[in-house]
Coordinates of C-alpha atoms and ligand atoms in Angstrom, one line a residue:
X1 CA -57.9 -41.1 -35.6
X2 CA -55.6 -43.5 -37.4
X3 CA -54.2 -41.8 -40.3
X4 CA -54.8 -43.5 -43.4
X5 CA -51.8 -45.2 -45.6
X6 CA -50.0 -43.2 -48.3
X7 CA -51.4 -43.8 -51.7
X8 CA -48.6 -44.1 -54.4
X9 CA -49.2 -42.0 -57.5
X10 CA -49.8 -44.1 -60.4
X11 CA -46.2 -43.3 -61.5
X12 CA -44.6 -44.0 -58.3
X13 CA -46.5 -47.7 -58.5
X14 CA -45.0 -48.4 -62.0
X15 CA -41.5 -47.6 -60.4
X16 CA -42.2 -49.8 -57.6
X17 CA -43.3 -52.4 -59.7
X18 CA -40.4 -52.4 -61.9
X19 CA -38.1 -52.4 -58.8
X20 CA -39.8 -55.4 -57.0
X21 CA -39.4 -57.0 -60.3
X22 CA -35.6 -56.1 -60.4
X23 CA -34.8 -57.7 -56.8
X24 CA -37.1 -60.5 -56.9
X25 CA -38.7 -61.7 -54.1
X26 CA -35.6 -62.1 -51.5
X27 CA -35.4 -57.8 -52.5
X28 CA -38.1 -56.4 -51.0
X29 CA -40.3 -56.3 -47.9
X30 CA -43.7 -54.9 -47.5
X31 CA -45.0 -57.2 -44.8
X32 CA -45.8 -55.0 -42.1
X33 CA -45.3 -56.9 -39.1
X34 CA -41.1 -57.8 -40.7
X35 CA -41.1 -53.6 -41.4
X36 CA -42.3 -52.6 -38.2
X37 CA -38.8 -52.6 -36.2
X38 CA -37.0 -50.6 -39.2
X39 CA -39.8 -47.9 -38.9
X40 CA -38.5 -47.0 -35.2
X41 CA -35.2 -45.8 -34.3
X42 CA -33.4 -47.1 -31.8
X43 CA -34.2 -44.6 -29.5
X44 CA -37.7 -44.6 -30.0
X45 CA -38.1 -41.0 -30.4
X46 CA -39.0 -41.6 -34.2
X47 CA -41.7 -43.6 -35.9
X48 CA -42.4 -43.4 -39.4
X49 CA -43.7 -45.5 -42.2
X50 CA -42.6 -46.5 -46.1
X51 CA -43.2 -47.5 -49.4
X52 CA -41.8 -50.4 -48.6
X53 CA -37.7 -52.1 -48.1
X54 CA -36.0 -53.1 -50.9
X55 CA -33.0 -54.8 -50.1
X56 CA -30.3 -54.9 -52.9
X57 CA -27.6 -58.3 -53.3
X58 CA -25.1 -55.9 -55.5
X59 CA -23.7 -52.9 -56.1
X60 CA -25.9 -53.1 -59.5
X61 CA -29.1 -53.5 -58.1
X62 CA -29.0 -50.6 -56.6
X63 CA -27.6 -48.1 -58.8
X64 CA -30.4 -49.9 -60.7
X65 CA -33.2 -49.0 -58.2
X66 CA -31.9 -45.5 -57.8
X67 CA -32.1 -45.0 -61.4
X68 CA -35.6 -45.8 -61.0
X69 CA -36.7 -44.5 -57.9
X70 CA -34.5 -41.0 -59.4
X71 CA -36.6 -40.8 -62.5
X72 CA -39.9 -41.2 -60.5
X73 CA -39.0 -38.7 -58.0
X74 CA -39.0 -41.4 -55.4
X75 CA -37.4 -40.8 -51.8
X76 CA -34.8 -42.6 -50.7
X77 CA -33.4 -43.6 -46.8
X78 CA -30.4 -45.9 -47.0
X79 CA -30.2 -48.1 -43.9
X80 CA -27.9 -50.5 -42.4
X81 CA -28.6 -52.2 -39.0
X82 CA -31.0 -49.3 -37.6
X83 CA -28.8 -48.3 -34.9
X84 CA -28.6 -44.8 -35.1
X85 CA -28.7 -42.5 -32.0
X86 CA -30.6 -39.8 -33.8
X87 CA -32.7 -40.9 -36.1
X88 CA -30.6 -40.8 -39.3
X89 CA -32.3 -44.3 -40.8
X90 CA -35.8 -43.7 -39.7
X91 CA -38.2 -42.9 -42.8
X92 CA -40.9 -39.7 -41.9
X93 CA -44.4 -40.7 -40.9
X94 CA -45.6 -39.5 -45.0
X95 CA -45.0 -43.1 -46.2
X96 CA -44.0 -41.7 -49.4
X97 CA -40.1 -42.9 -48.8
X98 CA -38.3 -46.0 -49.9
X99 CA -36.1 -47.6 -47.7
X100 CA -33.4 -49.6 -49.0
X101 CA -31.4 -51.8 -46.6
X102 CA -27.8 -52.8 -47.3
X103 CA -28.0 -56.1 -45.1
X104 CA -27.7 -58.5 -48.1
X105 CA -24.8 -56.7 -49.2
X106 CA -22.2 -58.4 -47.3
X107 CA -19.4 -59.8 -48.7
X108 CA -16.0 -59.5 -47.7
X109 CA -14.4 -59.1 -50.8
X110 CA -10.7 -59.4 -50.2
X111 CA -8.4 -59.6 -47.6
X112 CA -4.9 -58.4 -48.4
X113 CA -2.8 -59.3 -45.2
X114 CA 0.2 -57.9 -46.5
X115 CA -1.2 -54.4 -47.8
X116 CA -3.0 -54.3 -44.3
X117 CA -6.7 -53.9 -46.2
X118 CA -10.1 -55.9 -46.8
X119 CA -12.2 -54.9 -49.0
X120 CA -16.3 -55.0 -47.6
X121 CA -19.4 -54.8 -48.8
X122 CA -21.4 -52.5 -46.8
X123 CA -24.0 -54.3 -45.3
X124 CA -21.5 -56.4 -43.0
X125 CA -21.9 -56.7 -39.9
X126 CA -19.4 -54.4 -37.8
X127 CA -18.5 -57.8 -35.2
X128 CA -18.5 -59.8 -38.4
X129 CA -15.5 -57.5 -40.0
X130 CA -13.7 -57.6 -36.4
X131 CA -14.1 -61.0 -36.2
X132 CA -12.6 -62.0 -40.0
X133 CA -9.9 -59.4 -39.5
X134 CA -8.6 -61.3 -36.5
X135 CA -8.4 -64.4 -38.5
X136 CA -6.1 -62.8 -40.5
X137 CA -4.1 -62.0 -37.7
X138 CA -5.1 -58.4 -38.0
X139 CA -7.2 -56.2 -35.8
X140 CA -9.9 -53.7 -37.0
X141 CA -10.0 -51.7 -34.5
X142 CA -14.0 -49.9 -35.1
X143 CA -15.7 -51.0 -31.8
X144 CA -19.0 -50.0 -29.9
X145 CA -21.9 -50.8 -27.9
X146 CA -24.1 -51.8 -31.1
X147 CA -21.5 -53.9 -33.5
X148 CA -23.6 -57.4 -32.8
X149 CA -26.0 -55.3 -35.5
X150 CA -24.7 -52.1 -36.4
X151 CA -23.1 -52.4 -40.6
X152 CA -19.9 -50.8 -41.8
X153 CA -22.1 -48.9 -44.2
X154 CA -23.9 -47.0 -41.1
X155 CA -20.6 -46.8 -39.0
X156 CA -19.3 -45.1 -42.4
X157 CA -21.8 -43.1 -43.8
X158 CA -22.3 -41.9 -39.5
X159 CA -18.6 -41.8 -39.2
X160 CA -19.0 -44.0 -36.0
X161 CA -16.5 -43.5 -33.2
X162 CA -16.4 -46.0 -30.4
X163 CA -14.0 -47.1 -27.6
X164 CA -10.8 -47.2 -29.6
X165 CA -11.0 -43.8 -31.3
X166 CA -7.9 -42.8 -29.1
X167 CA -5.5 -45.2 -30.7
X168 CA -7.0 -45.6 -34.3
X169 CA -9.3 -42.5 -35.1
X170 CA -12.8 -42.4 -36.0
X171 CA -14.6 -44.4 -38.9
X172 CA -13.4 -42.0 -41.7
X173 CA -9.5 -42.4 -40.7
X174 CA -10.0 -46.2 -41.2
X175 CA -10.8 -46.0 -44.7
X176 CA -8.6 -45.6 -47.8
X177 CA -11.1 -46.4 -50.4
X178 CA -15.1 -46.2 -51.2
X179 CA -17.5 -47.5 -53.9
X180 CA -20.7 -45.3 -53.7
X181 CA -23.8 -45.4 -55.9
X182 CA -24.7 -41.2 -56.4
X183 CA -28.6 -40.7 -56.4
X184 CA -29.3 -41.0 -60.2
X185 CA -27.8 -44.1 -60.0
X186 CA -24.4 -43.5 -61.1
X187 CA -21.6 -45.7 -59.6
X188 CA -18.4 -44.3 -58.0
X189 CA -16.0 -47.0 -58.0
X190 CA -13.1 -45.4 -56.0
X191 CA -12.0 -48.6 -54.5
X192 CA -8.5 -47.9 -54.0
X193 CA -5.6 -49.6 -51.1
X194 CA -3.3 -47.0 -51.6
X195 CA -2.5 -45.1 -48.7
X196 CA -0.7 -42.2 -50.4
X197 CA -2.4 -40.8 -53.3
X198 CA -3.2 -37.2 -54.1
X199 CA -4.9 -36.8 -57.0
X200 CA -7.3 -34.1 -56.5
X201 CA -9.6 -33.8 -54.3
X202 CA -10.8 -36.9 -51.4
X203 CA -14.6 -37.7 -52.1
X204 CA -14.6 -40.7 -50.5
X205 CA -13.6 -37.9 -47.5
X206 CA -17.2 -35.7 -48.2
X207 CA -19.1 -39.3 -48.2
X208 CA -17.9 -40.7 -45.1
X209 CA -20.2 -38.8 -42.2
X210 CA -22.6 -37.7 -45.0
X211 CA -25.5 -39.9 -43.0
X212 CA -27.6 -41.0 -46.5
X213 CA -27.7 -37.7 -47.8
X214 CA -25.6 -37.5 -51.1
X215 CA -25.0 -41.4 -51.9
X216 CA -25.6 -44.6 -50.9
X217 CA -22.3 -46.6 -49.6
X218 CA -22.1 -49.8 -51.4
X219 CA -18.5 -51.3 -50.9
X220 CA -15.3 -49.9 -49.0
X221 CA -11.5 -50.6 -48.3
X222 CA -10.8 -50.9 -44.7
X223 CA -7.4 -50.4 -42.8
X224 CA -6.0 -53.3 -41.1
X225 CA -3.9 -53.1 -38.0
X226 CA -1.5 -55.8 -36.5
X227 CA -3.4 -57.4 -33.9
X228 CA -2.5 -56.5 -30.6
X229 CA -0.9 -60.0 -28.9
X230 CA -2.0 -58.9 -25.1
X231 CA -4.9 -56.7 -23.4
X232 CA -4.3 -55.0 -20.2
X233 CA -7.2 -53.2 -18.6
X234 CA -8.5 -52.1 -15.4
X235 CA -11.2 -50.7 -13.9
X236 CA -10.3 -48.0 -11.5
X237 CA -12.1 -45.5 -9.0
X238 CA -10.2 -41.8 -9.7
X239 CA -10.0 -39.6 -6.7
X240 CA -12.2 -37.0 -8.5
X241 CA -13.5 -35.8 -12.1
X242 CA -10.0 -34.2 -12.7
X243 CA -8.1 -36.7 -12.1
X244 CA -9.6 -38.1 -15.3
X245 CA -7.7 -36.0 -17.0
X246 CA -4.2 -36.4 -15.5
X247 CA -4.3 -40.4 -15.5
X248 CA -5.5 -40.5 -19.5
X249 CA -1.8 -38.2 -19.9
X250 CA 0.0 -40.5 -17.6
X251 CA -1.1 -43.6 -18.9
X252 CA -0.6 -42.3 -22.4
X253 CA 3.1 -41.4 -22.0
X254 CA 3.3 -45.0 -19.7
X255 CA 2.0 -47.0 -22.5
X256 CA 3.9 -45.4 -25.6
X257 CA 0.9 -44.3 -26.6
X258 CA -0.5 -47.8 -26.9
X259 CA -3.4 -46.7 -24.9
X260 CA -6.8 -48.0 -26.8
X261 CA -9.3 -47.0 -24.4
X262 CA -10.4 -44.8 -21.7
X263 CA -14.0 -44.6 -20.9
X264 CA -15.3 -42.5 -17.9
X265 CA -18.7 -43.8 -16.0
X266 CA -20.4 -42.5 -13.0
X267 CA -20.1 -45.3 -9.8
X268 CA -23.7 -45.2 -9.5
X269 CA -24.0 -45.9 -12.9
X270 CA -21.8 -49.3 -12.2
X271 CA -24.5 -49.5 -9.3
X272 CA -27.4 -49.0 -11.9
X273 CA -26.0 -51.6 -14.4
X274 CA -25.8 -54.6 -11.8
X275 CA -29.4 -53.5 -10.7
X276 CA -31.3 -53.6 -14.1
X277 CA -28.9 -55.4 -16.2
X278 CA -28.5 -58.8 -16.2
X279 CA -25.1 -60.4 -16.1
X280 CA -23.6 -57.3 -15.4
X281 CA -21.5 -57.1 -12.0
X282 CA -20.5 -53.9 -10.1
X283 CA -16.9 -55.3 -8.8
X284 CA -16.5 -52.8 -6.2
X285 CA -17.8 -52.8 -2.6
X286 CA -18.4 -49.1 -2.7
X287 CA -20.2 -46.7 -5.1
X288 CA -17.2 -44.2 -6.3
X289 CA -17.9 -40.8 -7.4
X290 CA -16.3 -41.8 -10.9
X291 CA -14.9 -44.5 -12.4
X292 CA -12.7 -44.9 -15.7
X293 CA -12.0 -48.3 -17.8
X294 CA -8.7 -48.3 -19.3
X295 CA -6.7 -50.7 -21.6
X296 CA -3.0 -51.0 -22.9
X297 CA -2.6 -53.2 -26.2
X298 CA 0.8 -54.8 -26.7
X299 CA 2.4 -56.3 -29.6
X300 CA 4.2 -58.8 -27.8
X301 CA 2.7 -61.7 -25.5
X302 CA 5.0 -61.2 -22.6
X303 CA 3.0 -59.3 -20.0
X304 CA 4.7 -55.8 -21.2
X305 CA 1.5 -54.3 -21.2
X306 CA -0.1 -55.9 -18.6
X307 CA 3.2 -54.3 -16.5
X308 CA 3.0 -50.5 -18.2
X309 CA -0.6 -51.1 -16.9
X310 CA 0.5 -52.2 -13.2
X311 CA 3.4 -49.4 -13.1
X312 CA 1.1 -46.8 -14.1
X313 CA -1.5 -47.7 -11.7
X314 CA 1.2 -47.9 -8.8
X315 CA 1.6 -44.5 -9.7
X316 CA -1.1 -43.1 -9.5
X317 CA -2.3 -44.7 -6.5
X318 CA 0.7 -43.0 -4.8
X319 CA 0.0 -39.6 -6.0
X320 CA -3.6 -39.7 -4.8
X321 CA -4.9 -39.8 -8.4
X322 CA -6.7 -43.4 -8.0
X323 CA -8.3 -44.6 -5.0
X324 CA -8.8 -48.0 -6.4
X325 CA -8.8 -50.3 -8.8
X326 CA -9.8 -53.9 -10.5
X327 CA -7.8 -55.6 -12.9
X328 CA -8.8 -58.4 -14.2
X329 CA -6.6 -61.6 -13.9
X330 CA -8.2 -63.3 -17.6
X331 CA -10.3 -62.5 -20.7
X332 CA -13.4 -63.5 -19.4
X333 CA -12.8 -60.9 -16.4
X334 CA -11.8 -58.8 -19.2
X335 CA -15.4 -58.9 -21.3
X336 CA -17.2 -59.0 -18.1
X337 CA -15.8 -55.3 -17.5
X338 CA -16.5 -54.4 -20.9
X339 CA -20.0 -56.0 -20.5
X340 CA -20.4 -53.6 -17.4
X341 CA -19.2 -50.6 -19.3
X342 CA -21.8 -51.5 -22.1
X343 CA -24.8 -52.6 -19.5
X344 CA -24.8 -48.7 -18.0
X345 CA -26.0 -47.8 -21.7
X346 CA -29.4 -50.1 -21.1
X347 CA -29.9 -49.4 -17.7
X348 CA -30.2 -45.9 -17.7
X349 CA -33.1 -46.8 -19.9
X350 CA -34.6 -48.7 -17.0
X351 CA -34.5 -45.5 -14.5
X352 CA -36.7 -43.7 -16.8
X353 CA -37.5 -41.5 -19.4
X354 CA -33.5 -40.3 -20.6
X355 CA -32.4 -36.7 -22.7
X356 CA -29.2 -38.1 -24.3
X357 CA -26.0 -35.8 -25.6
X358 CA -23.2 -36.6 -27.4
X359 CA -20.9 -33.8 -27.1
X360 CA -16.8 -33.3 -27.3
X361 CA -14.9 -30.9 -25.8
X362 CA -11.0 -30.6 -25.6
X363 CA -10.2 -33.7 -23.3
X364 CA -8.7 -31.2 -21.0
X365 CA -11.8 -29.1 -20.4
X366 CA -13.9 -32.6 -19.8
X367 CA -14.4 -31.9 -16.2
X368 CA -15.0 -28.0 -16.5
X369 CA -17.7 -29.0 -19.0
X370 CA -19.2 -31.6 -16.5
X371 CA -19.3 -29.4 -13.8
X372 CA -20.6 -26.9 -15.4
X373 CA -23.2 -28.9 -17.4
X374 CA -24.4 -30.3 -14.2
X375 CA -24.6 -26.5 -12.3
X376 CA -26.7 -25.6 -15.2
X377 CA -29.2 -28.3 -15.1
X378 CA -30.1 -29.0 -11.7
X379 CA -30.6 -25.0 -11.9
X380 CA -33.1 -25.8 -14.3
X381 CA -35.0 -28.4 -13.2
X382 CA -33.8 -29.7 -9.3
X383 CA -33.8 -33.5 -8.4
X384 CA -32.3 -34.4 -12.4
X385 CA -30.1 -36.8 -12.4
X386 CA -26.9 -36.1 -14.7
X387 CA -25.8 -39.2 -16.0
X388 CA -22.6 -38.6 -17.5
X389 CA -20.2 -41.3 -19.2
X390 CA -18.7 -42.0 -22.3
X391 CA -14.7 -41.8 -24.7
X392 CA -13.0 -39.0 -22.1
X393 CA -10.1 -40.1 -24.0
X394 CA -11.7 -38.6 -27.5
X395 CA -13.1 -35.4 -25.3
X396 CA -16.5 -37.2 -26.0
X397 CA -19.0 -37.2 -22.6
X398 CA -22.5 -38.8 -23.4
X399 CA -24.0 -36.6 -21.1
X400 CA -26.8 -38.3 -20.3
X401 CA -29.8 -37.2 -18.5
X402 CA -32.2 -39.5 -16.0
X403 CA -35.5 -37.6 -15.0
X404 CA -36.2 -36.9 -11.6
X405 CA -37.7 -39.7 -9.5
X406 CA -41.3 -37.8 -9.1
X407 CA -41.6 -37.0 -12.3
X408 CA -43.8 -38.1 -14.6
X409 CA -42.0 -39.3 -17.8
X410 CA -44.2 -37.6 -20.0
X411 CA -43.5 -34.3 -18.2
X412 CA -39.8 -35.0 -18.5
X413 CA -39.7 -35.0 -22.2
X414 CA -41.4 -31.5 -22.4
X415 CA -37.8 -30.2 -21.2
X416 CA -36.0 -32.4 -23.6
X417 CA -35.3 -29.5 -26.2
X418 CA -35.0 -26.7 -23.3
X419 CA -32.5 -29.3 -21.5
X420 CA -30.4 -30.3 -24.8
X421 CA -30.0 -26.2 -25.9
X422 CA -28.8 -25.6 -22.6
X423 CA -25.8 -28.6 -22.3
X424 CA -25.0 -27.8 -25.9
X425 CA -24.3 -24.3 -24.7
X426 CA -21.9 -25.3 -22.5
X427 CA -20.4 -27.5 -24.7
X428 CA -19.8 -24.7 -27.1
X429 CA -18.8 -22.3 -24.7
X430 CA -15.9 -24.8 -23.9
X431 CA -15.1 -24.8 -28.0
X432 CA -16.9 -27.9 -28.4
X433 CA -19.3 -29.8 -30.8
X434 CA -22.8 -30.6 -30.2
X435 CA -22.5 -34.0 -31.9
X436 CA -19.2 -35.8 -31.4
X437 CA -19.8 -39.3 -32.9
X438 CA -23.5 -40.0 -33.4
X439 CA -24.2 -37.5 -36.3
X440 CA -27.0 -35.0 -37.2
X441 CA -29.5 -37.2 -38.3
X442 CA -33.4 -36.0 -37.6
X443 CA -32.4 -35.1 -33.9
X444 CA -30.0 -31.8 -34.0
X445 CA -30.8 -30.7 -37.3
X446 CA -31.7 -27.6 -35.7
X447 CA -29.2 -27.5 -33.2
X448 CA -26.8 -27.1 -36.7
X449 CA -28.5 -23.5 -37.1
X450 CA -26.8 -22.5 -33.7
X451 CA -23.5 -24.1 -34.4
X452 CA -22.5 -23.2 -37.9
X453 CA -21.4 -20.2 -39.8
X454 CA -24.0 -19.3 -43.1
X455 CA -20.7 -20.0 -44.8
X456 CA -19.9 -23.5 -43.5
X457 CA -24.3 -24.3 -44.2
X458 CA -24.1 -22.7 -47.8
X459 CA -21.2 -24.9 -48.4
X460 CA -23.2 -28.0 -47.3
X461 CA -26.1 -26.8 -49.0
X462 CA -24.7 -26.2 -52.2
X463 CA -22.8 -29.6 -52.0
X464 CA -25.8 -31.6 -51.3
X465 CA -27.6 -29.6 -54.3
X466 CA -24.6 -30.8 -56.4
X467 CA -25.2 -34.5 -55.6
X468 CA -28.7 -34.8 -55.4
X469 CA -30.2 -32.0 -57.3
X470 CA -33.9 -33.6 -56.6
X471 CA -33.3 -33.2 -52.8
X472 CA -34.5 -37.3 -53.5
X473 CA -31.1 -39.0 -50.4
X474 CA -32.7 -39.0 -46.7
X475 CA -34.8 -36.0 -47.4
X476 CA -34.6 -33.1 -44.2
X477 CA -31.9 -35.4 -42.3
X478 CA -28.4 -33.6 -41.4
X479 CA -28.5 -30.4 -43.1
X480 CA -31.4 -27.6 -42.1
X481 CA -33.3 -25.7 -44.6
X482 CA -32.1 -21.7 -44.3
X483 CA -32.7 -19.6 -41.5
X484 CA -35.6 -17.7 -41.7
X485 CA -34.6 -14.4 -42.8
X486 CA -35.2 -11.8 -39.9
X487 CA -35.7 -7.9 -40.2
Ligands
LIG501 P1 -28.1 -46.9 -39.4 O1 -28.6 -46.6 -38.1 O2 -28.9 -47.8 -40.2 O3 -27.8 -45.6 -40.3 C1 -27.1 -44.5 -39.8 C2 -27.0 -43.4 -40.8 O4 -26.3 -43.8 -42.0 C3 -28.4 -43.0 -41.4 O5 -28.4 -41.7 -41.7 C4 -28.5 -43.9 -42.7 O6 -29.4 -43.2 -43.6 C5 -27.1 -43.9 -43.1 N1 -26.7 -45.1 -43.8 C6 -26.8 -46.4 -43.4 N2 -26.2 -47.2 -44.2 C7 -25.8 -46.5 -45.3 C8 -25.2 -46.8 -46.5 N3 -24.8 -48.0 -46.9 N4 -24.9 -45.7 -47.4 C9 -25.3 -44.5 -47.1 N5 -25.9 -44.2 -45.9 C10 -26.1 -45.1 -45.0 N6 -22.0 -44.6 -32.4 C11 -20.7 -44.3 -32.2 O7 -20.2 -43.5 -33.0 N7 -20.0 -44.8 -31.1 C12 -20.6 -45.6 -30.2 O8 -19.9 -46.0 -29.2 C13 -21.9 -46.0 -30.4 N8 -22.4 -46.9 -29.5 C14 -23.7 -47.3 -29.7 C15 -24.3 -48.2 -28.8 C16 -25.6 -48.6 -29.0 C17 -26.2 -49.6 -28.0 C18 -26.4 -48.1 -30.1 C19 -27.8 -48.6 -30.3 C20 -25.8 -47.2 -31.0 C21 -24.5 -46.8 -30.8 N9 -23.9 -45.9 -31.7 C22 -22.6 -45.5 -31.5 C23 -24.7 -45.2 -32.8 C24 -24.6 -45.6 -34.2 O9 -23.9 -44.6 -34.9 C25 -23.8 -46.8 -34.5 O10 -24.5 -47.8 -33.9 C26 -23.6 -47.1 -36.1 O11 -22.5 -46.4 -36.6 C27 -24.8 -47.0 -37.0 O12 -24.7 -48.1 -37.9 P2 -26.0 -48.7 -38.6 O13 -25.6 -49.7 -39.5 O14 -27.0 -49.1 -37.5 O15 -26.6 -47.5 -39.3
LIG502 C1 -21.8 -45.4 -26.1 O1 -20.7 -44.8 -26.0 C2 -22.7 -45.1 -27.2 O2 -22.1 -46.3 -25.3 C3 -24.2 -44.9 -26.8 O3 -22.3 -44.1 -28.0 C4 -24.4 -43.8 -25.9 O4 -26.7 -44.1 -26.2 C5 -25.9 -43.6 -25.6 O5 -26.2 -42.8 -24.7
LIG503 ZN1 -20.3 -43.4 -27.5

């Protein structure tokens, strides 16, 4: 039975009308067949439908549609490039929501070189930022799989991680000022470059990671660092999970802590990448247990990192902790080993119907929790195939789950919940988080019931009431309604 569309209230067409009218045609979309990919996440786990896209130029236009859609009662999901992992900018199948998309916001507004800021609007596009920032001489360092389409507003308002969090911190340590429009329509221009200044308390702090649910990010000051002058990496094959562990403290104290990166994979999963993923190249000749991608940035082009990188691998070769190891002799070696390291995310997809996890534990429980995560689902369901990978350096393990080969895929997915409850157990056992970089979104709403204290919810409840007192900003995403009171 197809369900028939939502019928806007006459009030709600009025609103919608004076909206269209406010962006002008290059504002909105209602064309199904151009809405259709912003109705799915990028899982596809979630499908829903919408009002319609309105797509704001400036900060103005969409205070001015909030105002609107505020007084109307209208529903809001902000959206940037649709990447989320858990479906934080997917609108619910009513089609009684809004979506507004940040991409024509993008404007770098300012670079100051000297201050070590640029100023962004925030539907720029994460590569975009990285790319201007280097043409400053100047590195932002935000990096990850999606940042061909991904926008600073969704890394922000998600708090994205990536591969550099080791070196440079997550999204909200990269920001020293924020311009946010509140859901009545109000405009919070806090865009400040100062990097010392306490004067009360740090919105822009409860904003960043608040995933669409108390504002809508409009502009932000990003930090700039000097741009590293030389990139030393290697691919090497560890002699077991914990020698993980021991190499990321070596190679930290080798480099002076200029250690940017340290992502664990799977060998199969290098195996699994050159099978299904085009371009990519497994460059060993046998398929290691585990594998980790490591790199050194140096300030200086004289090869300094390139030999902390060579001494530390020496090293560890002779204490048994690496059993071998690829570096690559120039940049296009370089990005094809990056390229690898992004490929396994894609072809895990091809082997089947996935559960995905984004946990974190202390980086030097990583293997217990692995081990342990492992024991406990092949106890569950025998012939899974763990898939584990991800920023060992942050504590953070995508541990990533491949159905069984005899499986149906459809069968699979009826574990998904049972499967997730159980790894995030673990995780929490080990004093970690259920959700280290990807958020809350739609996907572990309910998973925060099990993870935080009624005072930590409250808190976040009555926050969320303060801000958006008609419950109007990404309605039922991040923060779950109260437990059901039991006798
Ligand atoms: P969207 O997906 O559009 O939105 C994300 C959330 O932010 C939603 O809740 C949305 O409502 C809200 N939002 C978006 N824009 C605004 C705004 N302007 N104001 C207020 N709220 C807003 N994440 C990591 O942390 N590390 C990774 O390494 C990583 N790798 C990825 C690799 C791939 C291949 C993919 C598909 C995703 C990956 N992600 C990763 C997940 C995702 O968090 C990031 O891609 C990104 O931060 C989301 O940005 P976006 O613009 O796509 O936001
Ligand atoms: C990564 O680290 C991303 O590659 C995506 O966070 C992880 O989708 C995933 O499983
Ligand atoms: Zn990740």
């Amino acid at each position: 039975m197809t369900e028939m569309p939502y019928t806007p209230t006459p009030e709600e067409q009025d609103a919608l009308r004076r909206i269209r009218d406010r962006l002008g045609p290059k504002g909105w979309v209602d064309d199904p067949e151009t809405l259709a990919p912003w109705l799915i996440d990028s899982r596809n786990v979630y499908e829903g439908r919408c009002l319609g896209m309105a797509k704001p130029a400036t900060t103005q236009e969409v205070s001015d549609i909030l105002a609107i859609a505020y007084e109307a009662g209208i529903q809001i999901v902000p959206q940037g490039g649709n990447t989320s992992r858990v479906g934080g900018a997917t609108p619910d199948p009513s089609g009684r929501q809004l979506l507004i998309n940040l991409g024509r916001m993008n404007a770098v507004r300012d670079i100051d070189a000297a201050n070590y800021t640029m100023t962004v609007e925030a539907g720029c596009i994460l590569k975009d930022l990285q790319d201007k920032a280097e043409s400053a001489d100047r590195l932002f360092p935000l990096s990850l799989g999606a940042e061909g389409s991904c926008q600073i507003g969704g890394n922000l308002a998600s708090n994205a991680g990536g591969i550099n969090v080791l070196r440079y911190g997550n999204a909200r340590d990269l920001v020293l000022g924020l311009e946010a429009v509140l859901p009545d329509g109000r405009v919070w221009n806090g865009l400040r470059r100062l990097r010392k200044d306490n004067t009360g308390y740090d919105l822009k702090q409860l904003f960043l990671g608040s995933e669409g649910t108390l504002c809508i990010i409009t502009a932000a000051v990003l930090k700039l660092f000097p741009l590293p002058k030389e990139r030393a990496a290697a691919l090497v094959a560890l002699s077991d999970l914990d020698a993980a562990v021991t190499l990321l403290e070596q190679a930290r104290t080798a480099s002076a802590d200029a250690l940017m990166s340290f992502e664990l994979m799977p060998g199969f999963a290098l195996d699994w990448a050159e099978r299904h993923v085009e371009g990519a190249k497994q460059p060993f000749d046998t398929t290691y247990d585990w594998t980790v991608l490591l790199e050194i940035g140096g300030t200086r082009a004289d090869g300094s990192a390139g030999q902390a990188l060579e001494g530390l691998l020496e090293r560890a070769y002779e204490d048994g902790h690496i059993v071998d190891a690829v570096l690559p002799q120039s940049e296009e070696q370089r990005s094809q080993i990056w390229f690898l390291r992004e490929a396994i995310v894609d072809a895990q997809v091809r082997e089947g119907a996935q559960v995905k996890h984004d946990v974190s534990v202390p980086v030097s429980r990583v293997p217990d929790f692995i081990r342990q995560a492992n024991a406990a689902v092949i106890e569950m369901m025998p012939g899974i195939r763990p898939y584990p990978f991800g920023h060992v350096g942050d504590g953070n393990i995508h541990y990533n789950l491949s159905q069984p080969v005899d499986m149906a895929a459809a069968d699979f997915a009826t574990h998904r919940e049972a499967l997730q409850r159980r790894v995030h157990d673990v995780a929490l056992s080990l004093d970690g988080s259920i959700s280290a970089e990807h958020g809350i979104g739609l996907s572990k709403r309910e998973e925060m019931l099990r993870c935080k204290s009624d005072v930590e919810l409250e808190t976040m409840r009555a926050l969320k009431n303060l801000f958006d007192p008609k419950g109007l900003m990404n309605p039922g995403k991040t923060i779950p309604a109260a437990r059901a009171e039991t006798k």
